Amino acid sequence: MIPNDIKITPDLIASHGLKPDEYERILELIGREPTFTELGIFSAMWNEHCSYKSSKKWLKTLPTEGPRVLQGPGENAGVVDIGDGQAVVFKMESHNHPSYIEPYQGAATGVGGILRDVFTMGARPVAAMNALRFGAPDHPRTRHLVSGVVSGVGGYGNSFGVPTVGGEVEFHARYNGNCLVNAFAAGLANSDAIFLSEAKGVGLPVVYLGAKTGRDGVGGATMASAEFDDTIEEKRPTVQVGDPFTEKCLLEACLELMETGAVIAIQDMGAAGLTCSAVEMGAKGGLGIELDLDKVPVREEQMSAYEMMLSESQERMLMVLRPEKEKEAEAIFRKWGLDFAIVGVTTDTLRFVVKHQGDIVADLPIKELGDEAPEYDRPWSEPKKRPVLAASEVAEPQNYAEALKTLVGNANGSSRRWVYEQYDTLIQGNTAASPGGDAGVIRVDGMRKGLAFSVDVTPRYCEADPLEGGKQAVAEVWRNLTAVGAEPLAATDNLNFGNPEKPEIMGQLVFCIKGIGEACRELDFPIVSGNVSLYNETHGEAILPTPAIGGVGLLPDVTVRAGAAFKQEGDAILLIGGTGEHLGASQYLADILGREDGAPPPVDLAAEKRRGTLVRQLIGAARLTAVHDISSGGLGVALAEMAMASGIGATVKLDGPAHAALFGEDQARYVVTTTEDKLEAVLEDILDAGIDVQQIGKTGGTDLTVEGILTISVANLKKAHEDWFPNYMATA
């Protein structure tokens, strides 16, 4: 057993991720040298992953309120009213570092953690998504990571029983040494039965629930707040091991217990395990917490206080319960085959006291541990603006048909079917739109209304111009929800960046947050939850700035929605929002010309709002037969995707330079189709709203033809689109 009186040395302090000045602050706070367990507790609470010490200042600038917001950031998940006494509870969180070290368990426990965040609030999980980013396809580790991560996401989510309805997978060499695994979950709850983590009342039992504590995940949160180097394999023990079947039992037991009125406060044991959950509950409620570790259910012998406090073993909860309901609560958990143990009590001392084998191993001020963690205003440098590329400065492809085929059939443009077919997308029986479209859609059980979900970000834009990239990430998600006909309600963010101690990286973070905030305010799309993952670097090379945005939208009637597939032959194809001009930082530039330069397309938020609102109105009135927003790859890729989804071809005519018109990624644009009999009225209404619209062609045939530029069979496109992923993974 690790003793508690280990000598505290500079090396030991550094190995706990604490800087010398932070250690000095600890000495000032407690007036003495910490015990080994106390050092571990400070390390867990003051790392980036738990305290947000580098990002807190900037996160406070984000809009978090709105007429539908019932609970914003600061709890396990955000909560938004969807009418009829119901609320949607959702959040996105990263599990990047563990997934790189141990792909299957890292990704699996990422899914488990986000599901717990949702049902901790009293919600039953109804939908999941994930945003995955890997290194270059030809990097020796990439296939291994893709295989392990996708298996882990599917293995846990499928076994638990929640449908995966959307997500994204991308490849880029900047993720070679640091893949990203961002997991999203949403659940449904009664809006008057939301459970929070704030402890209330003195002398109340603090109860440990769920699975037993082991040594897995000790130091996980600290590991996730540091860069990688050659010692990466040594960090494998810091990755937790998940059990989705235990989690399923935990869900049912928690929801059953919540109905009894026994729960005063509840917190899942995620990052930093028992330490973080106990401290957060006490600090939020202005109470002290006293824990007796001899009462903690353990699955390994001779566990020290340090290990028990810092273990991140999965499928565990901490609750404060009404004493009179203790026996009832215990009976419920025993019925579900789970541990139930009273491990502590709430106090009025504002101290966090931990006892083990008759000794006090920790006695710390609880507020300073939680609420008073360091908050830094780190130096940042403003990102340099890249020049705007005129279309004339960008070469045309030698063969337009081949260029389009490449864009829909390479690593980043190809079908993700190989991925999502490993996920259960239909379980619970309410899935209305599976992955592969603009947004996943589920029916709210027993109701006509539905919920739409999307996650997106374009890291190459964020690298080129963090402000515009941050705006675009929000706008893209908002557009994806709009394209199925859903009213965008609110968002969650997962901000993935490199080392914030470098001013240029901190500058990326600051300006991405500014862009996100600006877009959320303009689009009435508040951020209600989220996560920050920093230090995503290996050997000093940072990932691309990747502020992933997850959004939720509401459909009044799940049967009245749009899809991206062409519906039938003879429909008119309309382009809303003007001809493409912008090729800077585009997919075409990167994948066809091998260039990653130029400014990204600017985001006109007022235009986004005006055009999107109109598109939603047209969908709601059942006047459009297909809708698809234009994003990576421009109009050419959007048309190809609509054709491939249906097997129906199209003939279109475009103005302007052909490569810009086809592959320009100008924002706030949609491709829509309508029947011939509704065409005139639809065009009139769009023009009356002051919005640019052109009829560019008609659906029909088996080829996609752009007059004077290219003709390619839809079957040929689809083969390229569908083949890349299975062929790539077949050689794994």
PDB file of C-alpha atoms in Angstrom, residues 13-227:
ATOM      1  CA  ILE A  13       4.980  17.950  -7.592  1.00  0.00           C
ATOM      2  CA  ALA A  14       5.809  18.132 -11.311  1.00  0.00           C
ATOM      3  CA  SER A  15       4.640  14.537 -11.894  1.00  0.00           C
ATOM      4  CA  HIS A  16       1.238  15.613 -10.506  1.00  0.00           C
ATOM      5  CA  GLY A  17       0.959  18.323 -13.159  1.00  0.00           C
ATOM      6  CA  LEU A  18       1.387  21.145 -10.645  1.00  0.00           C
ATOM      7  CA  LYS A  19       3.636  24.131 -11.354  1.00  0.00           C
ATOM      8  CA  PRO A  20       5.982  25.433  -8.572  1.00  0.00           C
ATOM      9  CA  ASP A  21       3.835  28.584  -8.107  1.00  0.00           C
ATOM     10  CA  GLU A  22       0.690  26.418  -7.816  1.00  0.00           C
ATOM     11  CA  TYR A  23       2.376  24.352  -5.119  1.00  0.00           C
ATOM     12  CA  GLU A  24       3.304  27.572  -3.297  1.00  0.00           C
ATOM     13  CA  ARG A  25      -0.369  28.564  -3.435  1.00  0.00           C
ATOM     14  CA  ILE A  26      -1.298  25.204  -1.867  1.00  0.00           C
ATOM     15  CA  LEU A  27       1.162  25.855   0.979  1.00  0.00           C
ATOM     16  CA  GLU A  28      -0.409  29.285   1.550  1.00  0.00           C
ATOM     17  CA  LEU A  29      -3.946  27.883   1.517  1.00  0.00           C
ATOM     18  CA  ILE A  30      -3.390  25.096   4.016  1.00  0.00           C
ATOM     19  CA  GLY A  31      -0.483  26.594   6.033  1.00  0.00           C
ATOM     20  CA  ARG A  32       1.587  23.393   5.899  1.00  0.00           C
ATOM     21  CA  GLU A  33       3.001  20.780   3.584  1.00  0.00           C
ATOM     22  CA  PRO A  34       0.280  18.551   2.095  1.00  0.00           C
ATOM     23  CA  THR A  35       0.144  14.807   2.670  1.00  0.00           C
ATOM     24  CA  PHE A  36       0.659  12.570  -0.346  1.00  0.00           C
ATOM     25  CA  THR A  37      -3.105  12.047  -0.632  1.00  0.00           C
ATOM     26  CA  GLU A  38      -3.741  15.794  -0.356  1.00  0.00           C
ATOM     27  CA  LEU A  39      -1.208  16.448  -3.122  1.00  0.00           C
ATOM     28  CA  GLY A  40      -3.127  13.957  -5.292  1.00  0.00           C
ATOM     29  CA  ILE A  41      -6.427  15.687  -4.460  1.00  0.00           C
ATOM     30  CA  PHE A  42      -5.065  19.127  -5.421  1.00  0.00           C
ATOM     31  CA  SER A  43      -3.592  17.655  -8.598  1.00  0.00           C
ATOM     32  CA  ALA A  44      -6.972  16.182  -9.527  1.00  0.00           C
ATOM     33  CA  MET A  45      -8.951  19.340  -8.784  1.00  0.00           C
ATOM     34  CA  TRP A  46      -6.528  21.870 -10.226  1.00  0.00           C
ATOM     35  CA  ASN A  47      -5.697  20.234 -13.522  1.00  0.00           C
ATOM     36  CA  GLU A  48      -7.006  21.729 -16.724  1.00  0.00           C
ATOM     37  CA  HIS A  49      -9.548  18.956 -17.287  1.00  0.00           C
ATOM     38  CA  CYS A  50     -11.417  19.654 -14.036  1.00  0.00           C
ATOM     39  CA  SER A  51     -10.760  23.300 -13.230  1.00  0.00           C
ATOM     40  CA  TYR A  52     -10.782  24.958 -16.697  1.00  0.00           C
ATOM     41  CA  LYS A  53      -8.074  27.233 -15.287  1.00  0.00           C
ATOM     42  CA  SER A  54      -6.872  28.437 -18.703  1.00  0.00           C
ATOM     43  CA  SER A  55     -10.269  28.749 -20.337  1.00  0.00           C
ATOM     44  CA  LYS A  56     -12.643  29.836 -17.545  1.00  0.00           C
ATOM     45  CA  LYS A  57     -12.096  33.562 -18.190  1.00  0.00           C
ATOM     46  CA  TRP A  58     -13.166  33.171 -21.819  1.00  0.00           C
ATOM     47  CA  LEU A  59     -15.914  30.613 -21.328  1.00  0.00           C
ATOM     48  CA  LYS A  60     -17.707  33.161 -19.142  1.00  0.00           C
ATOM     49  CA  THR A  61     -18.175  35.338 -22.247  1.00  0.00           C
ATOM     50  CA  LEU A  62     -20.379  32.764 -24.037  1.00  0.00           C
ATOM     51  CA  PRO A  63     -24.167  33.281 -24.145  1.00  0.00           C
ATOM     52  CA  THR A  64     -25.749  30.644 -21.919  1.00  0.00           C
ATOM     53  CA  GLU A  65     -29.315  31.854 -21.415  1.00  0.00           C
ATOM     54  CA  GLY A  66     -32.458  31.788 -23.487  1.00  0.00           C
ATOM     55  CA  PRO A  67     -36.218  31.444 -23.078  1.00  0.00           C
ATOM     56  CA  ARG A  68     -35.995  27.653 -23.299  1.00  0.00           C
ATOM     57  CA  VAL A  69     -32.861  27.152 -21.173  1.00  0.00           C
ATOM     58  CA  LEU A  70     -33.655  25.489 -17.833  1.00  0.00           C
ATOM     59  CA  GLN A  71     -30.053  24.738 -16.831  1.00  0.00           C
ATOM     60  CA  GLY A  72     -26.907  26.176 -18.361  1.00  0.00           C
ATOM     61  CA  PRO A  73     -23.218  25.308 -17.842  1.00  0.00           C
ATOM     62  CA  GLY A  74     -21.958  24.297 -14.417  1.00  0.00           C
ATOM     63  CA  GLU A  75     -23.931  21.085 -13.970  1.00  0.00           C
ATOM     64  CA  ASN A  76     -23.389  17.621 -15.400  1.00  0.00           C
ATOM     65  CA  ALA A  77     -25.331  18.581 -18.551  1.00  0.00           C
ATOM     66  CA  GLY A  78     -27.426  21.398 -20.010  1.00  0.00           C
ATOM     67  CA  VAL A  79     -31.239  21.296 -19.951  1.00  0.00           C
ATOM     68  CA  VAL A  80     -33.606  22.843 -22.511  1.00  0.00           C
ATOM     69  CA  ASP A  81     -37.420  22.990 -22.457  1.00  0.00           C
ATOM     70  CA  ILE A  82     -39.137  21.265 -25.419  1.00  0.00           C
ATOM     71  CA  GLY A  83     -42.742  21.877 -24.313  1.00  0.00           C
ATOM     72  CA  ASP A  84     -45.379  19.505 -22.917  1.00  0.00           C
ATOM     73  CA  GLY A  85     -43.589  19.444 -19.555  1.00  0.00           C
ATOM     74  CA  GLN A  86     -40.556  17.805 -21.174  1.00  0.00           C
ATOM     75  CA  ALA A  87     -36.904  18.774 -21.419  1.00  0.00           C
ATOM     76  CA  VAL A  88     -33.930  17.588 -23.426  1.00  0.00           C
ATOM     77  CA  VAL A  89     -30.714  17.118 -21.417  1.00  0.00           C
ATOM     78  CA  PHE A  90     -27.435  17.027 -23.355  1.00  0.00           C
ATOM     79  CA  LYS A  91     -23.690  17.519 -23.338  1.00  0.00           C
ATOM     80  CA  MET A  92     -20.555  16.681 -25.289  1.00  0.00           C
ATOM     81  CA  GLU A  93     -17.254  15.663 -23.722  1.00  0.00           C
ATOM     82  CA  SER A  94     -13.810  14.580 -24.841  1.00  0.00           C
ATOM     83  CA  HIS A  95     -11.910  11.376 -24.194  1.00  0.00           C
ATOM     84  CA  ASN A  96      -8.956  12.202 -26.425  1.00  0.00           C
ATOM     85  CA  HIS A  97      -5.914  11.276 -24.414  1.00  0.00           C
ATOM     86  CA  PRO A  98      -7.214   7.900 -23.127  1.00  0.00           C
ATOM     87  CA  SER A  99      -8.386   6.943 -26.631  1.00  0.00           C
ATOM     88  CA  TYR A 100      -4.934   7.472 -28.101  1.00  0.00           C
ATOM     89  CA  ILE A 101      -3.335   5.302 -25.424  1.00  0.00           C
ATOM     90  CA  GLU A 102      -5.961   2.544 -25.383  1.00  0.00           C
ATOM     91  CA  PRO A 103      -8.432   3.114 -28.251  1.00  0.00           C
ATOM     92  CA  TYR A 104     -11.184   0.631 -27.342  1.00  0.00           C
ATOM     93  CA  GLN A 105     -11.497   1.410 -23.624  1.00  0.00           C
ATOM     94  CA  GLY A 106     -10.689   5.083 -24.078  1.00  0.00           C
ATOM     95  CA  ALA A 107     -13.579   5.545 -26.506  1.00  0.00           C
ATOM     96  CA  ALA A 108     -15.924   3.168 -24.643  1.00  0.00           C
ATOM     97  CA  THR A 109     -15.517   4.973 -21.325  1.00  0.00           C
ATOM     98  CA  GLY A 110     -15.933   8.302 -23.116  1.00  0.00           C
ATOM     99  CA  VAL A 111     -19.386   7.104 -24.175  1.00  0.00           C
ATOM    100  CA  GLY A 112     -20.093   5.747 -20.679  1.00  0.00           C
ATOM    101  CA  GLY A 113     -19.086   9.028 -19.057  1.00  0.00           C
ATOM    102  CA  ILE A 114     -21.286  11.213 -21.235  1.00  0.00           C
ATOM    103  CA  LEU A 115     -24.283   8.892 -20.763  1.00  0.00           C
ATOM    104  CA  ARG A 116     -23.818   9.164 -16.977  1.00  0.00           C
ATOM    105  CA  ASP A 117     -23.673  12.964 -17.223  1.00  0.00           C
ATOM    106  CA  VAL A 118     -27.125  12.839 -18.812  1.00  0.00           C
ATOM    107  CA  PHE A 119     -28.901  10.371 -16.547  1.00  0.00           C
ATOM    108  CA  THR A 120     -27.327  11.943 -13.471  1.00  0.00           C
ATOM    109  CA  MET A 121     -29.676  14.846 -14.236  1.00  0.00           C
ATOM    110  CA  GLY A 122     -32.697  12.514 -14.177  1.00  0.00           C
ATOM    111  CA  ALA A 123     -32.958  11.999 -17.948  1.00  0.00           C
ATOM    112  CA  ARG A 124     -33.226   8.740 -19.864  1.00  0.00           C
ATOM    113  CA  PRO A 125     -30.644   8.788 -22.708  1.00  0.00           C
ATOM    114  CA  VAL A 126     -32.335   8.697 -26.139  1.00  0.00           C
ATOM    115  CA  ALA A 127     -29.590   9.638 -28.605  1.00  0.00           C
ATOM    116  CA  ALA A 128     -25.814   9.659 -28.990  1.00  0.00           C
ATOM    117  CA  MET A 129     -23.344  11.155 -31.460  1.00  0.00           C
ATOM    118  CA  ASN A 130     -19.585  11.259 -31.730  1.00  0.00           C
ATOM    119  CA  ALA A 131     -17.009  13.458 -33.445  1.00  0.00           C
ATOM    120  CA  LEU A 132     -13.796  11.562 -34.255  1.00  0.00           C
ATOM    121  CA  ARG A 133     -10.557  12.864 -35.727  1.00  0.00           C
ATOM    122  CA  PHE A 134      -7.578  10.767 -36.692  1.00  0.00           C
ATOM    123  CA  GLY A 135      -4.154  11.308 -38.230  1.00  0.00           C
ATOM    124  CA  ALA A 136      -3.254  10.896 -41.907  1.00  0.00           C
ATOM    125  CA  PRO A 137      -4.624   7.648 -43.365  1.00  0.00           C
ATOM    126  CA  ASP A 138      -1.093   6.510 -44.257  1.00  0.00           C
ATOM    127  CA  HIS A 139       0.253   7.029 -40.712  1.00  0.00           C
ATOM    128  CA  PRO A 140       1.176   3.639 -39.197  1.00  0.00           C
ATOM    129  CA  ARG A 141      -1.056   4.110 -36.148  1.00  0.00           C
ATOM    130  CA  THR A 142      -4.182   5.477 -37.831  1.00  0.00           C
ATOM    131  CA  ARG A 143      -5.926   2.224 -38.811  1.00  0.00           C
ATOM    132  CA  HIS A 144      -5.349   0.780 -35.332  1.00  0.00           C
ATOM    133  CA  LEU A 145      -6.901   3.870 -33.744  1.00  0.00           C
ATOM    134  CA  VAL A 146      -9.886   3.958 -36.124  1.00  0.00           C
ATOM    135  CA  SER A 147     -10.594   0.272 -35.538  1.00  0.00           C
ATOM    136  CA  GLY A 148     -10.283   0.495 -31.744  1.00  0.00           C
ATOM    137  CA  VAL A 149     -12.181   3.760 -31.284  1.00  0.00           C
ATOM    138  CA  VAL A 150     -15.105   2.807 -33.535  1.00  0.00           C
ATOM    139  CA  SER A 151     -15.338  -0.617 -31.838  1.00  0.00           C
ATOM    140  CA  GLY A 152     -15.237   1.058 -28.411  1.00  0.00           C
ATOM    141  CA  VAL A 153     -17.954   3.577 -29.242  1.00  0.00           C
ATOM    142  CA  GLY A 154     -20.160   0.869 -30.752  1.00  0.00           C
ATOM    143  CA  GLY A 155     -19.392  -1.738 -28.099  1.00  0.00           C
ATOM    144  CA  TYR A 156     -20.430   0.495 -25.208  1.00  0.00           C
ATOM    145  CA  GLY A 157     -23.307   2.403 -26.841  1.00  0.00           C
ATOM    146  CA  ASN A 158     -24.878  -0.697 -28.411  1.00  0.00           C
ATOM    147  CA  SER A 159     -24.668  -2.705 -25.198  1.00  0.00           C
ATOM    148  CA  PHE A 160     -26.080   0.133 -23.132  1.00  0.00           C
ATOM    149  CA  GLY A 161     -28.918   0.554 -25.605  1.00  0.00           C
ATOM    150  CA  VAL A 162     -28.843   4.092 -26.983  1.00  0.00           C
ATOM    151  CA  PRO A 163     -29.066   4.855 -30.727  1.00  0.00           C
ATOM    152  CA  THR A 164     -26.151   6.657 -32.372  1.00  0.00           C
ATOM    153  CA  VAL A 165     -27.875   9.092 -34.746  1.00  0.00           C
ATOM    154  CA  GLY A 166     -25.061  11.265 -36.062  1.00  0.00           C
ATOM    155  CA  GLY A 167     -21.439  12.293 -35.923  1.00  0.00           C
ATOM    156  CA  GLU A 168     -18.381  12.942 -38.017  1.00  0.00           C
ATOM    157  CA  VAL A 169     -15.040  11.321 -38.819  1.00  0.00           C
ATOM    158  CA  GLU A 170     -12.114  13.230 -40.299  1.00  0.00           C
ATOM    159  CA  PHE A 171      -8.438  12.635 -41.053  1.00  0.00           C
ATOM    160  CA  HIS A 172      -5.516  15.071 -40.994  1.00  0.00           C
ATOM    161  CA  ALA A 173      -1.807  14.693 -40.345  1.00  0.00           C
ATOM    162  CA  ARG A 174      -2.006  17.132 -37.404  1.00  0.00           C
ATOM    163  CA  TYR A 175      -3.888  14.460 -35.428  1.00  0.00           C
ATOM    164  CA  ASN A 176      -1.150  11.841 -36.025  1.00  0.00           C
ATOM    165  CA  GLY A 177      -0.024  11.895 -32.422  1.00  0.00           C
ATOM    166  CA  ASN A 178      -3.297  12.844 -30.763  1.00  0.00           C
ATOM    167  CA  CYS A 179      -6.656  11.589 -32.032  1.00  0.00           C
ATOM    168  CA  LEU A 180      -9.859  13.285 -30.871  1.00  0.00           C
ATOM    169  CA  VAL A 181     -12.824  11.366 -29.480  1.00  0.00           C
ATOM    170  CA  ASN A 182     -15.708  13.694 -28.602  1.00  0.00           C
ATOM    171  CA  ALA A 183     -18.848  11.953 -27.340  1.00  0.00           C
ATOM    172  CA  PHE A 184     -22.332  13.502 -27.216  1.00  0.00           C
ATOM    173  CA  ALA A 185     -25.434  12.218 -25.459  1.00  0.00           C
ATOM    174  CA  ALA A 186     -28.970  13.543 -25.079  1.00  0.00           C
ATOM    175  CA  GLY A 187     -31.751  12.362 -22.815  1.00  0.00           C
ATOM    176  CA  LEU A 188     -35.356  13.190 -22.030  1.00  0.00           C
ATOM    177  CA  ALA A 189     -36.684  14.197 -18.633  1.00  0.00           C
ATOM    178  CA  ASN A 190     -39.701  15.880 -17.116  1.00  0.00           C
ATOM    179  CA  SER A 191     -38.868  19.561 -16.918  1.00  0.00           C
ATOM    180  CA  ASP A 192     -39.956  19.703 -13.247  1.00  0.00           C
ATOM    181  CA  ALA A 193     -37.800  16.709 -12.244  1.00  0.00           C
ATOM    182  CA  ILE A 194     -34.226  17.783 -13.003  1.00  0.00           C
ATOM    183  CA  PHE A 195     -31.604  16.658 -10.483  1.00  0.00           C
ATOM    184  CA  LEU A 196     -28.596  18.814  -9.584  1.00  0.00           C
ATOM    185  CA  SER A 197     -25.265  18.244  -7.860  1.00  0.00           C
ATOM    186  CA  GLU A 198     -25.553  20.893  -5.127  1.00  0.00           C
ATOM    187  CA  ALA A 199     -25.570  19.288  -1.669  1.00  0.00           C
ATOM    188  CA  LYS A 200     -28.096  20.756   0.810  1.00  0.00           C
ATOM    189  CA  GLY A 201     -28.425  20.109   4.552  1.00  0.00           C
ATOM    190  CA  VAL A 202     -25.998  19.210   7.347  1.00  0.00           C
ATOM    191  CA  GLY A 203     -25.536  15.726   8.813  1.00  0.00           C
ATOM    192  CA  LEU A 204     -26.934  13.961   5.744  1.00  0.00           C
ATOM    193  CA  PRO A 205     -25.584  10.680   4.407  1.00  0.00           C
ATOM    194  CA  VAL A 206     -23.167  10.765   1.461  1.00  0.00           C
ATOM    195  CA  VAL A 207     -23.775   7.542  -0.407  1.00  0.00           C
ATOM    196  CA  TYR A 208     -21.551   5.657  -2.865  1.00  0.00           C
ATOM    197  CA  LEU A 209     -23.511   3.822  -5.568  1.00  0.00           C
ATOM    198  CA  GLY A 210     -22.738   1.543  -8.504  1.00  0.00           C
ATOM    199  CA  ALA A 211     -19.626  -0.476  -9.247  1.00  0.00           C
ATOM    200  CA  LYS A 212     -16.685  -1.172  -6.955  1.00  0.00           C
ATOM    201  CA  THR A 213     -13.541   0.982  -7.004  1.00  0.00           C
ATOM    202  CA  GLY A 214     -10.366  -0.418  -8.576  1.00  0.00           C
ATOM    203  CA  ARG A 215      -7.006   1.008  -9.523  1.00  0.00           C
ATOM    204  CA  ASP A 216      -7.973   1.773 -13.137  1.00  0.00           C
ATOM    205  CA  GLY A 217      -7.829   5.392 -14.163  1.00  0.00           C
ATOM    206  CA  VAL A 218      -5.721   6.626 -11.237  1.00  0.00           C
ATOM    207  CA  GLY A 219      -4.419  10.015 -12.361  1.00  0.00           C
ATOM    208  CA  GLY A 220      -6.543  10.019 -15.526  1.00  0.00           C
ATOM    209  CA  ALA A 221      -7.613  13.668 -15.353  1.00  0.00           C
ATOM    210  CA  THR A 222      -4.043  14.800 -14.720  1.00  0.00           C
ATOM    211  CA  MET A 223      -2.830  12.701 -17.660  1.00  0.00           C
ATOM    212  CA  ALA A 224      -5.481  14.341 -19.838  1.00  0.00           C
ATOM    213  CA  SER A 225      -4.070  17.753 -18.952  1.00  0.00           C
ATOM    214  CA  ALA A 226      -0.565  17.170 -20.291  1.00  0.00           C
ATOM    215  CA  GLU A 227       1.177  16.759 -23.610  1.00  0.00           C
TER     216      GLU A 227
END
